[in-house]
Tab-separated table of C-alpha atoms in Angstrom:
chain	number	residue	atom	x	y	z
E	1	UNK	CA	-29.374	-30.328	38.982
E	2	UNK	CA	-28.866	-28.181	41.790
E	3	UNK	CA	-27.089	-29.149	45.285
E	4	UNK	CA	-27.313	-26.795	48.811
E	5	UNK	CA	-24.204	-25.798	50.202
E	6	UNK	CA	-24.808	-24.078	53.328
E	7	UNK	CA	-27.609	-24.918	56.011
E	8	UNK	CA	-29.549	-21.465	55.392
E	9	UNK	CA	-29.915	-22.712	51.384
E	10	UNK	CA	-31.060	-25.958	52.481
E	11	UNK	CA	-33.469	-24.622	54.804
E	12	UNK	CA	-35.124	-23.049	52.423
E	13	UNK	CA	-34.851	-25.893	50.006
E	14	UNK	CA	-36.727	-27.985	52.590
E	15	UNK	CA	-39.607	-25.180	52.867
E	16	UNK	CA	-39.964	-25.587	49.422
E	17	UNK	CA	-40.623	-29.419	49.243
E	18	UNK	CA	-42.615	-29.281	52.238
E	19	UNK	CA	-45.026	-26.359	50.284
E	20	UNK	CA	-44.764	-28.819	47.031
E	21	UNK	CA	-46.153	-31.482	48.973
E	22	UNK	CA	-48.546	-29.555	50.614
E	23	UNK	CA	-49.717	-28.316	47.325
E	24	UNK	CA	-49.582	-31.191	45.590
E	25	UNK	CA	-51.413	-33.462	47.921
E	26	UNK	CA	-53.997	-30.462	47.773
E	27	UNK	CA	-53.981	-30.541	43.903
E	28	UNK	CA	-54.509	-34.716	43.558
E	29	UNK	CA	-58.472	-34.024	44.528
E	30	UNK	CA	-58.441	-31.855	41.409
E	31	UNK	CA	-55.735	-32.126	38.707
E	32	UNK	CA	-52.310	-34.028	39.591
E	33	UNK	CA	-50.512	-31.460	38.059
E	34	UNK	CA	-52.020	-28.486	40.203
E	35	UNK	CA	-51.045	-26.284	36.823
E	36	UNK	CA	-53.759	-23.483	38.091
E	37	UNK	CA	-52.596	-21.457	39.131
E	38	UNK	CA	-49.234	-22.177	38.159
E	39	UNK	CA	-47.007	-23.311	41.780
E	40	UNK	CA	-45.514	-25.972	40.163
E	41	UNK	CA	-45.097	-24.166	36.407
E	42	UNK	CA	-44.004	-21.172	38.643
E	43	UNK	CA	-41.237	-22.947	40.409
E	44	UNK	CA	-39.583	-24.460	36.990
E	45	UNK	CA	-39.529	-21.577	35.049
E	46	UNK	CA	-37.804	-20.360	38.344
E	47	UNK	CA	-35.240	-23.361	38.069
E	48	UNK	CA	-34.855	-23.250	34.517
E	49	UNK	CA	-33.492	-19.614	34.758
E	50	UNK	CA	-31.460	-20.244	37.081
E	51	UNK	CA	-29.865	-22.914	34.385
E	52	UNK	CA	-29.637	-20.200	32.103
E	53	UNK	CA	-28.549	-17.401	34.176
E	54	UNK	CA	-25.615	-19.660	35.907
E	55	UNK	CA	-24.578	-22.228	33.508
E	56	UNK	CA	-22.021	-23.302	35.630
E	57	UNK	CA	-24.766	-24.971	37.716
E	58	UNK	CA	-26.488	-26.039	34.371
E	59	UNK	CA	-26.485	-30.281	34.300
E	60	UNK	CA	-25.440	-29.661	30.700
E	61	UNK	CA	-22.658	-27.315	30.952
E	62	UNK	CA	-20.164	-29.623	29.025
E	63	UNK	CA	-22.231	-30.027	25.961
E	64	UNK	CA	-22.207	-27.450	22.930
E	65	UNK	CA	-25.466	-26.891	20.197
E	66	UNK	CA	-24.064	-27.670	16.723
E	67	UNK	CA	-27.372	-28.154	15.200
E	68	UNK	CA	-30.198	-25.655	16.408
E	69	UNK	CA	-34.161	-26.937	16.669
E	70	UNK	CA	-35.421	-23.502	17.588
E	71	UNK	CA	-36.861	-23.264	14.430
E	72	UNK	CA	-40.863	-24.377	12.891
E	73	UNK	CA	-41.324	-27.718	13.198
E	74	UNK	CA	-44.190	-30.083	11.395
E	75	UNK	CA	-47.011	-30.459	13.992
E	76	UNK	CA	-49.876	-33.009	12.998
E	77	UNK	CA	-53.034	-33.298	15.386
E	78	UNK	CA	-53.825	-37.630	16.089
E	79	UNK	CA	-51.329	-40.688	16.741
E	80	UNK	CA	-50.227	-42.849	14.070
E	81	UNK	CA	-47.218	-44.935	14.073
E	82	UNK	CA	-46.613	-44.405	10.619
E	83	UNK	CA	-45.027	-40.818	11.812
E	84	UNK	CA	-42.263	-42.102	13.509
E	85	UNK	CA	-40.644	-43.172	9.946
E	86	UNK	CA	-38.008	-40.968	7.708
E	87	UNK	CA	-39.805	-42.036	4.666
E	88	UNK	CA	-43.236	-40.316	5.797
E	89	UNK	CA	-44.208	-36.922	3.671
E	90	UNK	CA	-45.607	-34.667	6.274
E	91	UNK	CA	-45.670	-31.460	3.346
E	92	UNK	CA	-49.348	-31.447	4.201
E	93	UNK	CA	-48.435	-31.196	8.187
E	94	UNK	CA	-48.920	-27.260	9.610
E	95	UNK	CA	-45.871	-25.138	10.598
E	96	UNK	CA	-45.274	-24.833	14.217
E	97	UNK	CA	-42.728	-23.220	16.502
E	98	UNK	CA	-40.712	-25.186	19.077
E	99	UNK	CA	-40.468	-24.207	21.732
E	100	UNK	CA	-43.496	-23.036	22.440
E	101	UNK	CA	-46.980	-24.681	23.440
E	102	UNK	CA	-49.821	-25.146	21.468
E	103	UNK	CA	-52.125	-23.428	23.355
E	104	UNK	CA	-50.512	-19.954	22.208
E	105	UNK	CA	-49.921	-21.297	18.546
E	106	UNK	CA	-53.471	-21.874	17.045
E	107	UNK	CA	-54.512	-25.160	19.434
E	108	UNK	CA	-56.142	-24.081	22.522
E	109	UNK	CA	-57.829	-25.800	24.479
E	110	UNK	CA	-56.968	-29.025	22.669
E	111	UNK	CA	-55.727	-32.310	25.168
E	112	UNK	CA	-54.262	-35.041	23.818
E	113	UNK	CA	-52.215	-36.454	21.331
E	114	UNK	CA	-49.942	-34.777	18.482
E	115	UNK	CA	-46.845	-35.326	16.915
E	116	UNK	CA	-43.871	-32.995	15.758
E	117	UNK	CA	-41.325	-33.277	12.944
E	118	UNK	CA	-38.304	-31.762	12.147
E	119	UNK	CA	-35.185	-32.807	9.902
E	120	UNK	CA	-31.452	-31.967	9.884
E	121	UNK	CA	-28.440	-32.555	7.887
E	122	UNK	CA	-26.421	-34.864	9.421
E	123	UNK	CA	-23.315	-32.972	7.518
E	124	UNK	CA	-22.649	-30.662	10.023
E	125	UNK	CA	-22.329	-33.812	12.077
E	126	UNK	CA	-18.717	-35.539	12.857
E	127	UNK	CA	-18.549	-39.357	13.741
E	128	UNK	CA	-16.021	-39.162	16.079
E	129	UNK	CA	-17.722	-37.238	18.305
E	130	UNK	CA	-21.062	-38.388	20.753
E	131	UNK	CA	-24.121	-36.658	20.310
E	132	UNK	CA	-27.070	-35.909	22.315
E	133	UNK	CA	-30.932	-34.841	21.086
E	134	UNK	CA	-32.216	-31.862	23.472
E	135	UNK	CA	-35.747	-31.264	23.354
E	136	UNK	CA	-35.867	-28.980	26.573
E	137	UNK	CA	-39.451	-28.999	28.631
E	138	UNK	CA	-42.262	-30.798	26.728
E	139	UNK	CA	-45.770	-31.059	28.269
E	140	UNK	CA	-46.772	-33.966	29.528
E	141	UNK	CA	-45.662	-37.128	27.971
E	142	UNK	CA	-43.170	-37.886	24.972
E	143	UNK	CA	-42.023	-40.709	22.845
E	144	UNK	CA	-39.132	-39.680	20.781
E	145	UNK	CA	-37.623	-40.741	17.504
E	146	UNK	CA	-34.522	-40.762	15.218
E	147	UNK	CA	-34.635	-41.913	11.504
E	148	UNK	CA	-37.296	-43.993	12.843
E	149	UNK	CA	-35.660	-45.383	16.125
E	150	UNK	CA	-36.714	-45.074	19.302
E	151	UNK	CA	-33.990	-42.379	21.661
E	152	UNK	CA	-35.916	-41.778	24.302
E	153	UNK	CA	-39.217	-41.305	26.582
E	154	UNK	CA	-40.221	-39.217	29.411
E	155	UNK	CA	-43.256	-39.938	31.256
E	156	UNK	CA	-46.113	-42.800	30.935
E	157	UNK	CA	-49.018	-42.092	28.795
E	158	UNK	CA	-52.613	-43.366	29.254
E	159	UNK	CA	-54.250	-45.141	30.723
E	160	UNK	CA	-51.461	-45.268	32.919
E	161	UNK	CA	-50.360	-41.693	32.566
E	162	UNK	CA	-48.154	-39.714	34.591
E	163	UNK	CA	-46.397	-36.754	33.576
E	164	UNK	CA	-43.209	-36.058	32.588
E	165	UNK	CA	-43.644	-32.142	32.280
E	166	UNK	CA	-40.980	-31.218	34.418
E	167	UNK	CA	-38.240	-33.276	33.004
E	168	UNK	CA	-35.409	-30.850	31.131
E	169	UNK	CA	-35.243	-34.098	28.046
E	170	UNK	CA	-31.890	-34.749	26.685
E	171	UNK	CA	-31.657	-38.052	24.982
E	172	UNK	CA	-28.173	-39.745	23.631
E	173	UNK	CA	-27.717	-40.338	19.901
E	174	UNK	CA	-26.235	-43.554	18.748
E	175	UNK	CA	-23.870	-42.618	15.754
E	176	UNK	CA	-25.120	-46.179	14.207
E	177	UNK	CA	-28.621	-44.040	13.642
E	178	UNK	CA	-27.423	-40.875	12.641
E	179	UNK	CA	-27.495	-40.217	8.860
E	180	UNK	CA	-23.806	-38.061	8.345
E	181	UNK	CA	-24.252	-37.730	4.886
E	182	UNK	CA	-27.620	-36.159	4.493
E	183	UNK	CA	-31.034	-35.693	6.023
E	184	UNK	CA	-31.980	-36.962	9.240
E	185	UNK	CA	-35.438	-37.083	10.520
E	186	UNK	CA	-36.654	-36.424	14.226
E	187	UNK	CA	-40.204	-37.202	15.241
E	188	UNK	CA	-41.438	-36.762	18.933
E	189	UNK	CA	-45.360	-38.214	19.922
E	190	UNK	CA	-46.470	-36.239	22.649
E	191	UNK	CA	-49.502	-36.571	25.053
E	192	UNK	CA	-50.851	-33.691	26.540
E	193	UNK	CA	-53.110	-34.270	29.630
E	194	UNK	CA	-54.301	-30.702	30.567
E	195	UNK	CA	-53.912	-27.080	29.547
E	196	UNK	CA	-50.835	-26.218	28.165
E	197	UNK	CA	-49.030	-29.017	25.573
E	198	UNK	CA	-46.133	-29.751	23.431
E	199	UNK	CA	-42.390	-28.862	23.219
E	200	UNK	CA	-43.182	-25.797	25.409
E	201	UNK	CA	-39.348	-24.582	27.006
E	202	UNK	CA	-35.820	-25.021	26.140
E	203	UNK	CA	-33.315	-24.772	23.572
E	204	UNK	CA	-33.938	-27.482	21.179
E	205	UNK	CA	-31.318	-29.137	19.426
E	206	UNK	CA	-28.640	-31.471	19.050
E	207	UNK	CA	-25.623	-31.324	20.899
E	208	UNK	CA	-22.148	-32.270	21.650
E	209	UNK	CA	-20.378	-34.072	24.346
E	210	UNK	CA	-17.703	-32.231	25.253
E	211	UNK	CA	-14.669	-34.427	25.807
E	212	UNK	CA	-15.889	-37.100	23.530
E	213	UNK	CA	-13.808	-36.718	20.405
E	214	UNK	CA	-10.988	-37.270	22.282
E	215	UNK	CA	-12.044	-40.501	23.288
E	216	UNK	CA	-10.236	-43.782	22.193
E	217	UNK	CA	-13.086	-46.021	23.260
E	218	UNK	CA	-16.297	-44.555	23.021
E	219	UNK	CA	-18.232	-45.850	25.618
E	220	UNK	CA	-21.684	-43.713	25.976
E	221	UNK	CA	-25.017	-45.603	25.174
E	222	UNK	CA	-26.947	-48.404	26.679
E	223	UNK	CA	-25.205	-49.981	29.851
E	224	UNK	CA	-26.787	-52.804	32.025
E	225	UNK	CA	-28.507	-51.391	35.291
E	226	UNK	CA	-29.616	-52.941	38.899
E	227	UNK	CA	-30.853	-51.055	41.739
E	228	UNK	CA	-29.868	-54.150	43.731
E	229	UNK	CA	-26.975	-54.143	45.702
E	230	UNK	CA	-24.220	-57.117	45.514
E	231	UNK	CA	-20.937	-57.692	45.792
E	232	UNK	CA	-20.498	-60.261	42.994
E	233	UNK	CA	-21.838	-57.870	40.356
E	234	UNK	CA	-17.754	-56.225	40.462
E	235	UNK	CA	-17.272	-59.698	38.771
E	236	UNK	CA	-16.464	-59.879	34.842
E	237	UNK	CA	-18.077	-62.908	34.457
E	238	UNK	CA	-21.047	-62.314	36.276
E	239	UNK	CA	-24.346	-62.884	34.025
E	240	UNK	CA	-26.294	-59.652	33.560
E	241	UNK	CA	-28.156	-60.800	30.606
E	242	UNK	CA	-31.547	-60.331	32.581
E	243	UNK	CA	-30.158	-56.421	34.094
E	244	UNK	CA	-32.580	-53.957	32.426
E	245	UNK	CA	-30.750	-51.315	29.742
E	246	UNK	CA	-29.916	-47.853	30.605
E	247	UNK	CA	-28.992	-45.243	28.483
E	248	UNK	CA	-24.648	-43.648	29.731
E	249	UNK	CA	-24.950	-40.770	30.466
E	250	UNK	CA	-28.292	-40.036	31.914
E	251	UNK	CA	-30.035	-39.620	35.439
E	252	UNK	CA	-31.552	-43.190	35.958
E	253	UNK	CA	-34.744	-40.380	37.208
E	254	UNK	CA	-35.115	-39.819	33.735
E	255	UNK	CA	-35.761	-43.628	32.653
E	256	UNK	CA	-37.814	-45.126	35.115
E	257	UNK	CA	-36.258	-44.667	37.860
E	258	UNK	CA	-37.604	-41.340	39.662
E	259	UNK	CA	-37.852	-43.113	43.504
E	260	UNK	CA	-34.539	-44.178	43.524
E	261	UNK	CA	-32.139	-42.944	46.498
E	262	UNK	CA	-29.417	-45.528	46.994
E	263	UNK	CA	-27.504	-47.659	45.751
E	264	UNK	CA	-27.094	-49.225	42.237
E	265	UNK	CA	-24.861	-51.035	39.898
E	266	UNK	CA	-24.122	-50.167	36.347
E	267	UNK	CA	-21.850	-52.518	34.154
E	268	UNK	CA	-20.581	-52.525	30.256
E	269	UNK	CA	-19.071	-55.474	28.406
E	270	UNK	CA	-17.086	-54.365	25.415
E	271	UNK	CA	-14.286	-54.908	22.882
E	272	UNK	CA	-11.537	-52.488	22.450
E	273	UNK	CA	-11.537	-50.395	19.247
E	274	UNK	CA	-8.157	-49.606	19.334
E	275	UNK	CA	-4.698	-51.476	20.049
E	276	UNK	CA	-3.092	-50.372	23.247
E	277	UNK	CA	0.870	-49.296	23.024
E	278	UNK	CA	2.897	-51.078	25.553
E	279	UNK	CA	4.085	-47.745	26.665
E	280	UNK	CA	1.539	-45.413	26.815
E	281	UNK	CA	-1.101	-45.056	30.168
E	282	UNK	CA	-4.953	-45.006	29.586
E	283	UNK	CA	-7.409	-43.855	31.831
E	284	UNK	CA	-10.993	-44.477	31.994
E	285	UNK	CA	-13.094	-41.679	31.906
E	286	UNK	CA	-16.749	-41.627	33.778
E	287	UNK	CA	-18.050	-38.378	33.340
E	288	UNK	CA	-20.079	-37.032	36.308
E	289	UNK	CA	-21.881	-39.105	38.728
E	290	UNK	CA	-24.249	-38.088	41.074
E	291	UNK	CA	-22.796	-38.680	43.951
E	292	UNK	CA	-20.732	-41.680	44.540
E	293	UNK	CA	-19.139	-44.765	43.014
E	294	UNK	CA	-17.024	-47.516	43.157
E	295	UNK	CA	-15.510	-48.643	39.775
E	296	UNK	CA	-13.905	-51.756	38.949
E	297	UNK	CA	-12.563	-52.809	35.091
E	298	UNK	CA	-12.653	-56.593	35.089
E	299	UNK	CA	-12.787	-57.315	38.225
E	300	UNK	CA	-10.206	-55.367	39.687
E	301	UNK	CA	-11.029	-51.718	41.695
E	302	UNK	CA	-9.440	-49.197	39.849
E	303	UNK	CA	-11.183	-45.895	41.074
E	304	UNK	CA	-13.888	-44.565	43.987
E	305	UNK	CA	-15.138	-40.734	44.336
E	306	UNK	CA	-16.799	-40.242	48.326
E	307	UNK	CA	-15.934	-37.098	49.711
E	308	UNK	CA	-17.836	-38.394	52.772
E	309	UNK	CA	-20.560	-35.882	53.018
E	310	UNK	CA	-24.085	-36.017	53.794
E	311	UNK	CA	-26.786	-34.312	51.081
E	312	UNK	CA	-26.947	-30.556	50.957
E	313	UNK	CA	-22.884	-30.777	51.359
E	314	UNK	CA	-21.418	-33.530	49.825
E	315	UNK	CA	-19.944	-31.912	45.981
E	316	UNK	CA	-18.771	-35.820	44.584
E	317	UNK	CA	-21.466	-35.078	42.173
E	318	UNK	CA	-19.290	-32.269	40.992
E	319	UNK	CA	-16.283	-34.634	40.292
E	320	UNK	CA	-15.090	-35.729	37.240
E	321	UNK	CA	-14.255	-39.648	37.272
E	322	UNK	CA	-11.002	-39.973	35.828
E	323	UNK	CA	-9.449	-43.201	37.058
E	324	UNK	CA	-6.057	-44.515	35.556
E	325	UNK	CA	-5.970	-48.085	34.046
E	326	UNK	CA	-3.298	-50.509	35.971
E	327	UNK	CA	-0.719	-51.803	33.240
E	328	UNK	CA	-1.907	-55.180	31.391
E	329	UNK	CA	-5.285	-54.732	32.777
E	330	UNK	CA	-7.038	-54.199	29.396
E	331	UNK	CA	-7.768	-57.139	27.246
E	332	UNK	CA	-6.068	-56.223	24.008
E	333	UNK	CA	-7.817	-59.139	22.383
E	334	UNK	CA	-11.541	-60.198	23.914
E	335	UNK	CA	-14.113	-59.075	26.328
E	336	UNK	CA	-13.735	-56.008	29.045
E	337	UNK	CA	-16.457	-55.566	31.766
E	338	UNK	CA	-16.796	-52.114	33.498
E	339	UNK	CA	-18.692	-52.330	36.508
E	340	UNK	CA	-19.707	-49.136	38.568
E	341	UNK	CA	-21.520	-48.983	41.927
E	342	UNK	CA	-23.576	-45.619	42.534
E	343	UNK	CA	-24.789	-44.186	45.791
E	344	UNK	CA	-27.386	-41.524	45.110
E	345	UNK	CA	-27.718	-39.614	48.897
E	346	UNK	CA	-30.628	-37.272	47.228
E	347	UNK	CA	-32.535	-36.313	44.457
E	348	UNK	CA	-31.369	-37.102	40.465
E	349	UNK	CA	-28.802	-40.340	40.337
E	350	UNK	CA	-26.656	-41.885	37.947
E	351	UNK	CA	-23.742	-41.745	35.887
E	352	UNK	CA	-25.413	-38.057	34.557
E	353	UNK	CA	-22.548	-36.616	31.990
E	354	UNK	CA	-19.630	-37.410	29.977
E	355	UNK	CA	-17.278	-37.828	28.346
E	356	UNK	CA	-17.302	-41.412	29.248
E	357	UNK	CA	-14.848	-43.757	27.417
E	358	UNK	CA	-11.439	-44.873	27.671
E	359	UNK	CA	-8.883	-41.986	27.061
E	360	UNK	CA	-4.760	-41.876	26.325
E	361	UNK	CA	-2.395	-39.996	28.663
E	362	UNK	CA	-1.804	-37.723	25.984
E	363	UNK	CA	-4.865	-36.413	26.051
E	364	UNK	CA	-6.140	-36.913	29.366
E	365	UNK	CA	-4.796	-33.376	30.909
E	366	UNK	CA	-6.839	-31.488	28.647
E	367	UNK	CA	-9.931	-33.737	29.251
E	368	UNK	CA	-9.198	-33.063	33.052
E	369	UNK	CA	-8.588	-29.102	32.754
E	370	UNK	CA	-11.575	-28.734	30.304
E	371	UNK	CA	-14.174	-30.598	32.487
E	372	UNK	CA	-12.660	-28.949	35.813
């Protein structure tokens, strides 16, 4: 994610949109994607070196590769559901090299669907820790899957396509699917639309959250989202059975939400995993949020990030959300509701990195100097 700091930066920021929109309205007659000759492939590469050439600017600069996917993967031409399962033998499948598109790798000229395999041990794996699946850029659409299970999805495919080819995918890993004694088995469907296809930028692989094994309470997966806007939703017993699911940490952009500039509520109902000491201070631990919140832990406020400034200047996003826990105010025994209200001012939104979970005192200055 980038952010403008100075008005000269922004200015040209805005001269960029205006060109994409320009272009793109242009492109619509034609192709959607306007991918000849290349503005919009042009301007992501451009982006995605700057990710790689200034990592403290990269979105992803607190997670570390343990497992690397820049390797061949299994690529089989067709759609078949029967691909998405660990137990399917794809010896027969041709070796292919992610990243990369298929256009340069023996398939050119070929639209449409295709799926890749890969597996892993899940050995070099620890449980304590949260783990994320990085795919990088993949052209246009994807469906992807762990031991079966469905981690994530980028894009709509037909008939009601639209592209997901500039999205950088990183998708979060339940532990409860990953296989830490042995082999694990990604699979990704992808839909290609036009020229170029597949898992075609990036560094593939799967990654940790920095922060995360010093959680206490682990609190990354799905949350319950609402881009509506009311008070009440702070409460703890407010029902959000009907709320739609969300995946913590991850711009809401990247899961259906790609309009949304504004304001929206997050909440998580959970049981503690661990016993709290009647002397030690916890703190609960938010990760990054792009840009502001309000947080409340059953009911009560315990934490707000709002520096106050407008887009192009405001750096909440930057902030890590550490907010101490009043005394008493965790249920030792029963349910705890977190309940966060975002304010995206511009572009990606959401609670966007970790660690998020509940953290001890005795650990917390580390957290805090390590994510600073």
């Amino acid at each position: 994610m980038i952010k403008f700091n100075n008005k000269s930066i922004l200015s040209a920021a805005l001269w960029i949109v205006i060109q994409c929109m320009s272009t793109n309205l242009h492109a619509q007659k034609n192709d959607p994607r306007d991918k000849e000759p290349g503005f919009w492939e042009l301007l992501f590469d451009d982006l995605f070196d700057h990710y790689e050439e200034h990592p403290i600017q990269n979105k992803f600069e607190d997670n570390y590769r343990v497992i690397d996917l820049e390797k061949q993967w299994k690529f089989q031409i067709g759609n078949d559901t029967r691909w998405a399962s660990p137990s399917y033998n794809d010896e027969s499948w041709v070796d292919i090299k992610v990243p990369g598109d298929w256009e340069n790798d023996g398939f050119h000229g070929y639209d449409g669907f295709a799926w890749y395999r890969v597996h892993f041990d899940g050995r070099a794996l620890r449980s304590n820790e949260a783990h994320y699946l990085k795919l990088g850029f993949i052209d246009d659409v994807d469906e992807t899957f762990l031991n079966g299970y469905l981690v994530g999805k980028t894009g709509d495919f037909p008939p009601r396509f639209r592209t997901g080819y500039n999205s950088d995918r990183t998708y979060f890993i339940g532990n409860e699917l990953i296989n830490f004694e042995g082999d694990n088995v990604i699979a990704v469907k992808v839909y290609d639309e036009y020229q170029k296809g597949g898992i075609v930028k990036g560094k593939p692989g799967i990654y940790v959250s920095g922060g995360s094994e010093d959680l206490l309470q682990n609190l990354y997966g799905p949350w319950k989202f609402s881009k509506s806007n009311k008070r009440i939703f702070s409460e703890p017993d407010f029902d959000d059975e009907n709320w739609d699911v969300v995946l913590v940490p991850s711009y809401w952009d990247n899961q259906g939400y790609r309009s949304l500039d504004g304001t929206a509520w997050y909440r998580k109902t959970f049981e503690l995993s661990f016993t709290p000491k009647s002397g030690e201070k916890y703190y609960l631990t938010l990760g990054r949020i792009d840009d502001f919140d309000e947080t409340y832990l059953n009911g009560q406020k315990i934490g707000e990030t709002d520096d106050g400034g407008d887009f192009g200047q405001s750096q909440s996003y930057q902030t890590v959300r550490i907010y101490p826990i009043p005394k008493g105010l965790l249920n030792k025994r029963g349910k705890n509701t977190i309940a966060v209200k975002v304010i995206d001012i511009g572009l990606e939104g959401g609670i966007y990195s970790g660690p998020v979970g509940i953290v001890s005192e005795n650990d917390v200055t580390r957290m805090i100097r390590d994510r600073r």
